[in-house]
Coordinates of C-alpha atoms in Angstrom, one line a residue:
M1 CA 27.3 -2.5 -26.6
M2 CA 23.8 -1.4 -26.0
K3 CA 23.5 -3.3 -22.7
R4 CA 26.8 -1.8 -21.6
K5 CA 25.5 1.7 -22.3
L6 CA 22.3 0.8 -20.5
T7 CA 24.2 -0.3 -17.5
M8 CA 26.2 2.9 -17.4
V9 CA 22.9 4.9 -17.6
C10 CA 21.3 2.9 -14.8
I11 CA 24.5 3.3 -12.6
A12 CA 24.4 7.1 -13.3
L13 CA 20.8 7.3 -12.3
L14 CA 21.4 5.4 -9.1
L15 CA 24.4 7.6 -8.2
L16 CA 22.3 10.7 -9.0
S17 CA 19.6 9.4 -6.8
L18 CA 21.6 10.9 -3.9
A19 CA 20.6 14.2 -5.3
F20 CA 16.9 13.4 -5.6
G21 CA 16.3 15.2 -2.3
M22 CA 17.0 18.5 -4.1
V23 CA 13.6 18.3 -5.8
Q24 CA 10.7 16.7 -3.9
P25 CA 7.6 15.4 -5.7
V26 CA 4.7 17.7 -4.7
K27 CA 1.9 15.6 -6.1
A28 CA 1.8 11.8 -6.3
S29 CA -0.7 8.9 -6.1
S30 CA -0.1 5.2 -5.7
N31 CA -2.2 2.6 -7.3
T32 CA -2.3 -1.2 -7.0
W33 CA -3.9 -3.9 -9.1
S34 CA -4.5 -7.3 -7.4
V35 CA -6.2 -10.6 -8.2
N36 CA -6.8 -13.9 -6.5
W37 CA -5.4 -16.9 -8.4
H38 CA -8.8 -18.5 -8.2
D39 CA -10.0 -15.9 -10.7
H40 CA -9.7 -15.8 -14.5
I41 CA -10.0 -12.3 -15.9
N42 CA -10.1 -11.2 -19.5
Y43 CA -10.9 -7.5 -19.5
D44 CA -13.1 -6.3 -22.4
S45 CA -11.3 -2.9 -22.0
P46 CA -7.9 -3.1 -20.4
I47 CA -7.8 -1.5 -17.0
N48 CA -5.2 1.0 -15.9
V49 CA -3.4 1.6 -12.7
S50 CA -1.2 4.7 -12.5
T51 CA 1.0 7.0 -10.5
T52 CA 1.5 10.7 -11.1
T53 CA 4.6 12.5 -10.1
E54 CA 4.9 16.3 -10.4
V55 CA 8.4 17.7 -10.0
V56 CA 9.1 21.5 -9.8
G57 CA 12.5 23.1 -10.3
A58 CA 14.2 26.4 -11.2
N59 CA 12.6 28.2 -8.3
G60 CA 9.1 27.1 -9.3
H61 CA 9.3 28.2 -13.0
V62 CA 9.8 24.7 -14.6
T63 CA 7.5 21.7 -14.0
T64 CA 7.8 18.1 -15.3
I65 CA 4.8 15.8 -14.9
V66 CA 5.3 12.1 -15.3
E67 CA 2.5 9.6 -15.3
L68 CA 3.4 5.9 -15.1
V69 CA 0.5 3.8 -16.4
V70 CA 0.2 0.0 -16.4
S71 CA -2.5 -1.3 -18.7
I72 CA -3.7 -4.8 -17.8
A73 CA -5.4 -7.0 -20.4
E74 CA -5.7 -10.4 -18.8
Y75 CA -4.9 -12.7 -15.9
D76 CA -5.0 -16.4 -16.5
Y77 CA -3.8 -19.7 -14.8
D78 CA -2.9 -22.5 -17.1
P79 CA -3.3 -25.8 -15.1
F80 CA -1.5 -27.8 -17.8
V81 CA 1.8 -26.1 -17.3
D82 CA 1.2 -24.9 -13.7
M83 CA 1.7 -21.3 -14.6
D84 CA 0.0 -17.9 -13.9
F85 CA 0.1 -15.2 -16.6
V86 CA -0.5 -11.5 -16.3
Y87 CA -0.5 -9.6 -19.7
F88 CA 0.1 -5.9 -19.4
R89 CA 1.8 -2.9 -21.0
V90 CA 3.8 -0.2 -19.3
V91 CA 3.4 3.4 -20.5
V92 CA 5.3 6.5 -19.5
Y93 CA 3.8 9.9 -20.2
V94 CA 6.0 12.9 -19.8
K95 CA 4.7 16.5 -20.0
A96 CA 7.0 19.5 -19.7
I97 CA 5.7 22.9 -18.6
A98 CA 7.7 26.1 -18.2
D99 CA 7.0 29.8 -17.5
P100 CA 7.8 32.3 -20.3
G101 CA 11.5 32.7 -20.6
Y102 CA 12.3 29.2 -19.2
Q103 CA 13.0 26.1 -21.2
P104 CA 10.9 22.9 -20.5
Q105 CA 12.8 19.9 -19.3
Y106 CA 12.3 17.2 -21.9
A107 CA 13.3 13.6 -21.1
T108 CA 16.5 12.4 -22.6
D109 CA 16.4 8.9 -20.9
V110 CA 13.6 6.9 -19.4
S111 CA 14.2 3.7 -17.6
I112 CA 11.4 1.3 -16.6
Q113 CA 12.3 -0.9 -13.6
L114 CA 10.4 -4.1 -12.8
K115 CA 11.2 -5.9 -9.6
K116 CA 9.9 -9.3 -8.3
I117 CA 8.2 -9.1 -4.9
G118 CA 6.5 -11.6 -2.6
S119 CA 7.3 -15.2 -2.0
K120 CA 9.1 -17.8 -4.1
Q121 CA 10.6 -15.3 -6.5
E122 CA 12.7 -18.1 -7.9
Q123 CA 9.5 -19.4 -9.6
T124 CA 8.9 -16.0 -11.3
I125 CA 10.0 -14.7 -14.7
I126 CA 9.3 -11.3 -16.3
H127 CA 9.0 -11.7 -20.0
M128 CA 9.2 -8.6 -22.3
V129 CA 7.3 -10.1 -25.2
H130 CA 7.9 -8.6 -28.6
D131 CA 6.6 -11.2 -31.0
E132 CA 3.0 -11.1 -32.2
L133 CA 0.4 -11.9 -29.6
P134 CA -3.4 -12.4 -30.0
P135 CA -5.3 -9.1 -29.6
G136 CA -6.7 -10.2 -26.3
Y137 CA -3.2 -10.4 -24.9
S138 CA -1.5 -7.5 -26.6
Q139 CA -4.5 -5.0 -26.5
G140 CA -4.1 -4.3 -30.3
E141 CA -2.1 -5.9 -33.1
G142 CA 1.2 -4.6 -34.5
L143 CA 2.4 -2.1 -31.9
Y144 CA 5.9 -3.6 -31.7
Q145 CA 8.9 -2.1 -29.9
T146 CA 11.5 -2.9 -32.6
T147 CA 9.4 -3.3 -35.8
T148 CA 7.3 -0.9 -37.7
I149 CA 4.3 -2.1 -39.7
D150 CA 1.7 -0.5 -41.9
S151 CA -1.3 0.7 -40.0
S152 CA -3.9 3.4 -40.4
P153 CA -3.9 6.6 -38.2
E154 CA -7.2 5.4 -36.7
Q155 CA -5.5 2.1 -35.6
R156 CA -2.6 3.9 -34.2
I157 CA -4.8 6.3 -32.2
E158 CA -6.7 3.3 -30.8
W159 CA -3.7 1.3 -29.9
V160 CA -2.0 4.2 -28.0
L161 CA -5.1 5.6 -26.3
I162 CA -6.3 2.3 -24.8
P163 CA -3.6 2.2 -22.1
L164 CA -3.7 6.0 -21.7
E165 CA -7.2 6.4 -20.3
Y166 CA -5.9 8.4 -17.3
A167 CA -3.1 10.1 -19.1
V168 CA -5.0 11.8 -21.9
G169 CA -6.0 15.3 -20.8
L170 CA -3.7 15.1 -17.8
A171 CA -1.6 18.1 -18.7
C172 CA -2.6 19.4 -22.1
E173 CA -5.6 19.8 -24.4
P174 CA -7.1 16.5 -25.7
A175 CA -6.7 17.7 -29.3
G176 CA -3.0 18.5 -28.9
T177 CA -2.5 15.2 -27.1
A178 CA -4.1 13.3 -30.0
I179 CA -1.8 14.9 -32.5
M180 CA 1.3 14.0 -30.4
L181 CA 0.1 10.5 -29.9
I182 CA -0.4 10.0 -33.7
N183 CA 3.1 11.3 -34.4
M184 CA 4.5 9.0 -31.7
A185 CA 2.6 6.0 -32.8
S186 CA 3.6 6.4 -36.5
A187 CA 7.3 6.3 -35.4
F188 CA 6.9 3.6 -32.8
G189 CA 9.3 0.8 -33.2
S190 CA 11.8 2.8 -35.2
I191 CA 13.1 5.0 -32.3
Q192 CA 16.8 4.7 -31.8
G193 CA 18.3 3.9 -28.4
T194 CA 15.8 1.3 -27.0
D195 CA 17.0 -1.6 -24.9
F196 CA 15.4 -4.1 -22.5
Q197 CA 16.2 -7.1 -20.4
C198 CA 13.9 -9.8 -19.1
A199 CA 14.2 -11.4 -15.7
D200 CA 14.6 -15.2 -15.6
Y201 CA 14.0 -17.4 -12.6
D202 CA 17.3 -16.5 -10.9
D203 CA 17.0 -12.7 -11.6
T204 CA 15.3 -10.1 -9.5
F205 CA 15.0 -7.1 -11.9
A206 CA 13.9 -6.5 -15.4
Y207 CA 14.2 -3.2 -17.2
S208 CA 13.4 -1.3 -20.3
W209 CA 15.3 1.8 -21.3
W210 CA 14.8 4.4 -24.0
H211 CA 17.1 7.2 -25.1
N212 CA 15.9 10.3 -27.0
P213 CA 18.6 11.7 -29.3
Y214 CA 16.4 14.7 -30.0
V215 CA 16.8 16.5 -26.8
F216 CA 14.6 19.5 -27.5
T217 CA 11.6 17.8 -28.9
E218 CA 8.6 17.0 -26.8
S219 CA 8.1 13.2 -26.7
P220 CA 5.2 12.8 -24.2
V221 CA 4.5 9.0 -24.5
R222 CA 6.6 5.9 -24.4
Q223 CA 5.3 2.4 -24.4
Y224 CA 7.5 -0.5 -23.5
C225 CA 6.9 -3.8 -25.1
F226 CA 4.0 -6.2 -24.7
N227 CA 4.9 -7.4 -21.2
C228 CA 4.1 -10.7 -19.6
F229 CA 4.6 -11.7 -16.0
R230 CA 4.7 -15.5 -15.4
W231 CA 4.9 -17.5 -12.3
K232 CA 5.4 -21.3 -12.5
Q233 CA 3.7 -23.0 -9.6
N234 CA 1.3 -25.6 -8.5
H235 CA -1.7 -24.3 -6.6
D236 CA -2.2 -27.6 -4.9
V237 CA 1.3 -27.6 -3.5
W238 CA 1.5 -23.9 -2.7
P239 CA -2.1 -23.0 -2.0
E240 CA -1.4 -19.5 -0.6
P241 CA 1.2 -17.7 -2.8
E242 CA 1.6 -14.0 -2.5
Y243 CA 3.7 -12.5 -5.3
G244 CA 3.8 -9.8 -7.8
L245 CA 5.7 -6.9 -9.4
K246 CA 6.9 -3.5 -8.4
I247 CA 7.1 -1.2 -11.4
W248 CA 8.6 2.3 -11.5
A249 CA 10.3 4.7 -13.9
G250 CA 13.5 6.7 -13.8
V251 CA 13.5 10.0 -15.7
D252 CA 16.7 11.8 -16.8
L253 CA 16.1 15.3 -18.1
H254 CA 18.4 17.3 -20.5
N255 CA 19.4 19.9 -17.9
P256 CA 19.9 18.2 -14.5
A257 CA 20.9 21.6 -13.0
V258 CA 17.2 22.6 -13.2
I259 CA 15.6 19.3 -12.3
P260 CA 17.9 16.4 -11.5
P261 CA 17.0 12.8 -12.5
F262 CA 14.3 11.3 -10.4
W263 CA 12.3 8.1 -9.8
T264 CA 8.5 8.0 -10.1
N265 CA 6.4 6.5 -7.3
P266 CA 5.8 2.8 -7.9
I267 CA 2.9 0.7 -9.2
Y268 CA 2.2 -2.8 -7.7
L269 CA 0.7 -5.8 -9.4
Y270 CA -0.2 -8.5 -6.8
I271 CA -1.5 -12.1 -7.1
Y272 CA -2.8 -13.6 -3.9
G273 CA -3.4 -17.2 -2.9
G274 CA -6.6 -18.7 -1.6
G275 CA -7.5 -19.6 1.9
G276 CA -7.6 -17.7 5.1
G277 CA -10.3 -15.7 6.8
A278 CA -10.8 -12.2 7.9
C279 CA -11.0 -11.8 11.7
P280 CA -14.1 -10.9 13.7
Y281 CA -15.3 -7.3 13.4
V282 CA -16.7 -4.7 15.8
S283 CA -19.6 -2.4 15.0
T284 CA -20.6 0.7 17.0
W285 CA -24.0 2.2 17.6
N286 CA -24.0 5.7 16.0
G287 CA -27.3 6.9 17.4
T288 CA -29.5 5.4 14.7
H289 CA -27.9 2.1 13.7
Y290 CA -24.8 -0.1 14.1
V291 CA -22.0 0.9 11.8
L292 CA -19.0 -1.4 10.9
D293 CA -15.9 -0.1 12.5
N294 CA -12.9 -2.5 12.0
N295 CA -11.5 -6.0 12.5
I296 CA -10.2 -7.0 15.9
L297 CA -7.6 -9.6 17.1
P298 CA -5.5 -9.2 13.9
A299 CA -2.5 -10.7 15.7
A300 CA -4.4 -14.0 16.1
E301 CA -3.7 -14.7 12.4
H302 CA -0.3 -16.0 13.4
S303 CA -0.8 -17.1 17.1
N304 CA -1.4 -20.8 16.3
G305 CA -4.4 -20.9 18.7
A306 CA -2.8 -19.0 21.6
D307 CA -4.6 -16.1 23.1
V308 CA -3.6 -12.6 22.0
E309 CA -4.5 -9.2 23.4
D310 CA -5.8 -6.4 21.1
Y311 CA -6.2 -2.7 22.0
Y312 CA -8.1 -0.7 19.4
R313 CA -9.2 2.9 19.4
L314 CA -12.6 3.0 17.8
E315 CA -12.8 5.1 14.7
Q316 CA -16.5 5.3 14.0
P317 CA -19.0 7.5 15.8
F318 CA -20.1 5.9 19.1
A319 CA -23.3 7.3 20.7
P320 CA -25.1 6.1 23.8
T321 CA -28.2 3.9 23.5
Y322 CA -29.4 5.5 26.7
Q323 CA -28.4 8.9 28.0
G324 CA -28.8 9.4 31.8
T325 CA -28.1 12.4 33.9
R326 CA -25.0 10.8 35.4
R327 CA -24.4 7.6 33.5
S328 CA -25.1 6.3 29.9
A329 CA -25.2 3.0 28.2
Y330 CA -23.2 2.1 25.0
S331 CA -23.7 -0.8 22.7
L332 CA -21.3 -2.7 20.5
Q333 CA -21.7 -5.8 18.3
I334 CA -18.9 -8.3 17.5
R335 CA -19.6 -10.4 14.4
E336 CA -17.9 -13.1 12.4
F337 CA -18.5 -12.6 8.7
E338 CA -16.0 -14.8 7.1
N339 CA -14.4 -18.2 7.7
E340 CA -13.2 -18.2 11.3
H341 CA -14.2 -19.8 14.6
D342 CA -13.6 -17.1 17.2
Y343 CA -12.9 -17.6 20.9
F344 CA -13.3 -14.6 23.2
D345 CA -12.0 -14.8 26.8
H346 CA -12.2 -11.2 27.9
V347 CA -13.7 -8.0 26.6
K348 CA -13.3 -4.5 28.1
L349 CA -14.4 -1.0 27.0
L350 CA -12.3 2.1 28.1
A351 CA -13.5 5.7 27.8
V352 CA -10.7 8.3 27.7
D353 CA -11.8 11.8 28.4
H354 CA -9.5 14.6 27.2
S355 CA -9.3 18.2 26.1
S356 CA -10.0 19.1 22.5
D357 CA -6.5 20.3 21.8
V358 CA -5.0 16.8 22.0
N359 CA -5.7 13.4 20.3
V360 CA -5.6 10.0 21.9
A361 CA -4.3 6.7 20.7
V362 CA -3.3 3.4 22.2
T363 CA -0.1 1.5 21.6
P364 CA -0.1 -2.2 20.6
Y365 CA 0.8 -2.9 24.3
G366 CA -2.1 -1.0 25.8
E367 CA -0.4 2.3 26.8
I368 CA -2.8 5.2 26.2
L369 CA -0.9 8.3 24.9
T370 CA -1.8 11.8 23.8
Y371 CA -0.4 13.7 20.8
S372 CA -1.2 17.1 19.4
N373 CA 1.4 18.2 16.9
P374 CA 3.0 15.4 14.9
V375 CA 5.4 16.4 12.1
P376 CA 6.1 14.3 9.0
P377 CA 9.6 13.1 8.2
V378 CA 12.0 15.2 6.1
S379 CA 13.0 12.1 4.2
A380 CA 11.3 8.8 3.4
V381 CA 13.1 6.4 1.1
D382 CA 12.1 2.8 0.3
D383 CA 14.3 -0.2 -0.2
D384 CA 14.9 0.6 -3.9
G385 CA 16.0 4.2 -3.1
I386 CA 12.7 5.7 -4.3
D387 CA 11.6 8.9 -2.6
V388 CA 8.2 8.2 -1.1
L389 CA 7.9 11.2 1.2
S390 CA 4.9 12.7 -0.7
L391 CA 3.0 9.5 0.0
L392 CA 3.6 9.7 3.8
S393 CA 3.5 13.4 4.7
S394 CA -0.3 13.8 5.2
V395 CA -3.5 11.9 5.7
D396 CA -4.8 12.2 2.2
G397 CA -5.4 8.7 0.8
N398 CA -2.1 8.7 -1.2
Y399 CA -0.3 5.9 0.5
Y400 CA 2.9 3.7 0.4
Q401 CA 2.1 0.0 0.0
G402 CA 4.7 -2.5 1.2
Y403 CA 5.4 -6.0 0.3
N404 CA 7.3 -9.0 1.8
G405 CA 10.8 -7.8 2.3
S406 CA 10.3 -4.1 1.7
Y407 CA 11.0 -1.3 4.0
V408 CA 10.9 2.5 4.3
T409 CA 13.6 4.5 6.1
L410 CA 12.2 7.7 7.7
T411 CA 14.3 10.6 8.9
F412 CA 12.8 13.4 11.1
A413 CA 14.2 16.8 11.7
S414 CA 16.2 17.3 14.9
T415 CA 14.0 18.5 17.8
D416 CA 13.7 18.6 21.5
V417 CA 12.7 15.2 22.8
S418 CA 12.9 15.9 26.5
N419 CA 9.1 15.4 26.8
G420 CA 9.1 12.0 25.0
V421 CA 8.9 10.7 21.5
K422 CA 5.8 9.1 19.9
L423 CA 5.5 7.7 16.4
I424 CA 2.1 8.2 14.8
V425 CA 1.1 5.8 11.9
R426 CA -2.0 5.8 9.8
E427 CA -2.3 2.3 8.4
D428 CA -4.6 0.0 6.5
D429 CA -4.7 -3.6 5.2
P430 CA -5.6 -4.3 1.6
L431 CA -9.4 -4.2 1.7
R432 CA -9.8 -6.6 -1.2
H433 CA -7.8 -9.2 0.7
P434 CA -8.8 -8.8 4.3
W435 CA -7.4 -12.2 5.3
L436 CA -3.9 -10.8 5.0
K437 CA -3.1 -9.4 8.5
S438 CA 0.6 -9.2 9.0
P439 CA 2.9 -7.4 11.4
V440 CA 4.8 -4.2 10.5
Y441 CA 8.1 -4.0 12.4
V442 CA 9.4 -0.6 13.8
Q443 CA 13.2 -0.5 13.9
V444 CA 16.0 1.9 15.0
L445 CA 19.7 1.8 14.6
N446 CA 21.8 0.3 17.5
A447 CA 25.3 1.2 18.5
T448 CA 26.8 -1.2 15.9
G449 CA 24.9 0.3 13.1
E450 CA 22.4 -2.6 12.9
W451 CA 18.6 -2.2 12.8
D452 CA 16.8 -3.5 16.0
T453 CA 13.1 -4.1 16.2
V454 CA 11.6 -2.1 19.1
A455 CA 7.9 -2.4 18.4
V456 CA 5.4 -4.4 16.2
F457 CA 1.9 -3.4 15.1
H458 CA -0.7 -5.2 13.0
T459 CA -2.6 -3.4 10.3
R460 CA -6.4 -3.7 10.1
T461 CA -8.9 -4.0 7.3
Y462 CA -9.9 -0.3 7.4
W463 CA -7.8 2.8 8.2
A464 CA -6.7 3.0 11.8
T465 CA -4.2 5.1 13.8
D466 CA -1.4 3.4 15.7
I467 CA 1.0 5.1 18.2
I468 CA 4.4 3.8 19.3
N469 CA 6.2 5.1 22.3
M470 CA 9.7 5.7 21.0
T471 CA 11.0 7.3 24.2
G472 CA 14.3 5.7 25.0
Y473 CA 14.8 4.6 21.4
L474 CA 15.1 8.0 19.8
P475 CA 17.4 9.7 19.1
D476 CA 19.3 6.6 18.0
S477 CA 22.9 5.7 18.7
E478 CA 24.1 8.3 16.1
G479 CA 21.9 11.1 17.5
N480 CA 19.4 10.9 14.7
L481 CA 15.6 10.7 14.7
K482 CA 15.6 7.8 12.2
V483 CA 13.1 5.0 12.0
R484 CA 12.6 2.1 9.6
L485 CA 9.3 0.4 8.9
C486 CA 9.7 -3.2 7.7
F487 CA 6.9 -5.1 5.9
V488 CA 6.1 -8.8 5.4
S489 CA 2.9 -8.2 3.4
N490 CA 1.1 -5.6 1.3
D491 CA 0.2 -3.2 4.1
K492 CA -0.7 0.4 3.3
I493 CA 0.8 3.4 5.2
D494 CA -0.8 6.8 4.5
Y495 CA 0.9 8.9 7.1
V496 CA 3.8 8.8 9.5
G497 CA 4.5 11.6 12.0
L498 CA 6.7 12.2 15.1
D499 CA 5.2 13.9 18.1
T500 CA 7.3 15.3 21.0
T501 CA 4.6 17.0 23.1
S502 CA 4.3 16.1 26.7
Q503 CA 1.6 13.6 27.9
A504 CA -1.6 15.6 28.5
S505 CA -4.0 15.1 31.3
I506 CA -6.6 12.4 30.6
E507 CA -9.3 10.6 32.6
I508 CA -9.7 6.9 31.9
H509 CA -13.0 5.1 32.8
Q510 CA -13.4 1.3 32.5
A511 CA -17.0 0.6 31.6
D512 CA -19.2 -1.9 33.4
L513 CA -20.3 -4.7 31.2
I514 CA -24.0 -5.0 31.9
S515 CA -25.0 -7.5 29.3
A516 CA -23.5 -9.8 26.6
F517 CA -26.1 -11.5 24.4
H518 CA -25.1 -14.1 21.9
S519 CA -27.3 -14.4 18.8
T520 CA -27.7 -18.2 19.3
Q521 CA -26.5 -19.0 22.8
G522 CA -28.1 -16.2 24.8
N523 CA -26.3 -14.8 27.8
V524 CA -22.5 -15.1 27.6
K525 CA -21.5 -12.3 30.0
P526 CA -20.0 -14.7 32.6
L527 CA -17.5 -15.9 29.9
L528 CA -16.3 -12.4 29.0
I529 CA -15.7 -10.6 32.3
K530 CA -12.3 -12.0 33.2
N531 CA -9.3 -13.8 31.7
D532 CA -9.9 -17.4 32.7
Q533 CA -9.7 -19.4 29.5
T534 CA -13.4 -19.9 29.3
Y535 CA -14.6 -18.6 26.0
A536 CA -17.6 -17.1 24.3
E537 CA -17.4 -18.5 20.7
L538 CA -18.5 -17.2 17.3
I539 CA -18.8 -18.9 14.0
P540 CA -19.7 -17.3 10.7
G541 CA -23.1 -15.5 10.8
E542 CA -23.2 -15.2 14.6
L543 CA -22.8 -12.0 16.7
I544 CA -22.5 -10.9 20.3
Q545 CA -24.2 -7.7 21.4
L546 CA -22.4 -6.0 24.3
T547 CA -23.9 -3.2 26.5
F548 CA -21.6 -1.1 28.7
L549 CA -22.4 1.5 31.3
L550 CA -20.1 4.6 31.7
P551 CA -20.2 7.8 33.6
N552 CA -21.0 10.8 31.5
N553 CA -18.1 12.8 30.0
Q554 CA -17.1 15.8 32.0
N555 CA -14.4 16.9 29.6
E556 CA -14.4 18.3 26.1
E557 CA -13.8 15.1 24.1
R558 CA -14.1 11.3 24.6
A559 CA -12.3 8.5 22.9
F560 CA -13.1 4.8 23.2
I561 CA -10.7 1.9 23.3
L562 CA -11.8 -1.7 23.0
Y563 CA -9.8 -4.4 24.6
T564 CA -10.3 -8.0 23.4
E565 CA -8.4 -11.1 24.4
G566 CA -8.8 -14.4 22.6
Y567 CA -7.9 -16.1 19.3
Y568 CA -9.5 -17.6 16.2
N569 CA -9.0 -20.5 13.9
T570 CA -9.8 -20.7 10.2
I571 CA -12.6 -23.2 9.5
A572 CA -11.4 -25.8 7.0

């Protein structure tokens, strides 16, 4: 009976998700926890990852703040049973605020959704544990979901506050929060209307659901089980797994006319396999020293030893090492830090001079485009129907993070596209795992309603800006400015915008390569001046210092684009 009721609630929430666009989150942050399966981690104090969603309704008079917190106690691999374990707890903190004369929107139903992501999901189970676990796993004894036990107020405060490091003080005074937490903890386990379902090997989703029969009482905190995520596998057989969980909450309020039901932004827990390297990196001279800019040749990760071309707009300051009256010298360094053997066939530096009222970027295919007024989408929905618009509307460090099989559908407002259409993307690769360099696919709808891939870009270790020429692809067959970004790994997207301004006047200079000095092999300039399959090589710890000569900039601004052609192999 309870599961039937839960199913009805979940269906209702999904149907009501069509109305989520009525109220847009105005504040959100996305956080991710990740670990390599080589590691064993037992946190002395459990660490928290969280997302905060603030939803405003009733013409700005009523606000609901929801913080989703995942508190992680331990990661372990048991070689005797070939299983990984992540022990964690999920907490939802709801705070209702209203102006005088308006009623706060207290939660009547909260649904926690847990979804398997990554590879080999058939080897994964999500176990909602609610028998006694050792304190190191459960982060405190006795805090059951379905059983009450005797405990002191001090114990209850400790058990509840541990996974609420970020939530306490979020929206109310600490003293008031402590009182509410004590009241909640004393009743924990005896609350009516709680249900959950684990995910076995052949399931994709697990959930936990709570119903509050006391509609007009503030219940700010809900903790859902002692949770355990298990993945049965053999590291020797599958040496490079990439798998994890996507966790989010659905909140149903007692007056949906004021604020309709909504989903919070998700939290991701990732486990990565070993192996792999990290690409060569380029550093620029900033006037006093060389500063690391970004990785290059990311597409070589999947080229199987074939040459790839890479166009990259340098992000870091780039100052001349010598300033002449007509021409100046610029210096770059290319290094191999990690575990690759790099092969460079051709290197070029382009300077793009332009006016200060436009920006310059380069497509993955080498087309240099200008943009000046990109606008964010009016809608951004992920593959689970979650509104992620607030994560993609500005360059602010709040980002959407994909995973293998995920996608985001972006809809832009109708506008004049007679001057062309350009998609601007601010992207990043997970810094903690720089060996994961995977493509992101840009798709549009065709005449039969299917998604066609029209462009591919590769994320980099540090934040970078990509531009895609969508002229001829947008509007789509239905007349809409709609784009889908499809992911095969855990890439981050901070901003997506559409620019329809005309191409501005620019002046492009190809620099003269005047020297290329290898740290162990000396002069390698003859190997880099043309595409002829003769390679300058780098192994870990080596670098090539390049010096280029360019005419001085006669315009207001100058951007630099580095072209490299080559490949790399991971050293066994």
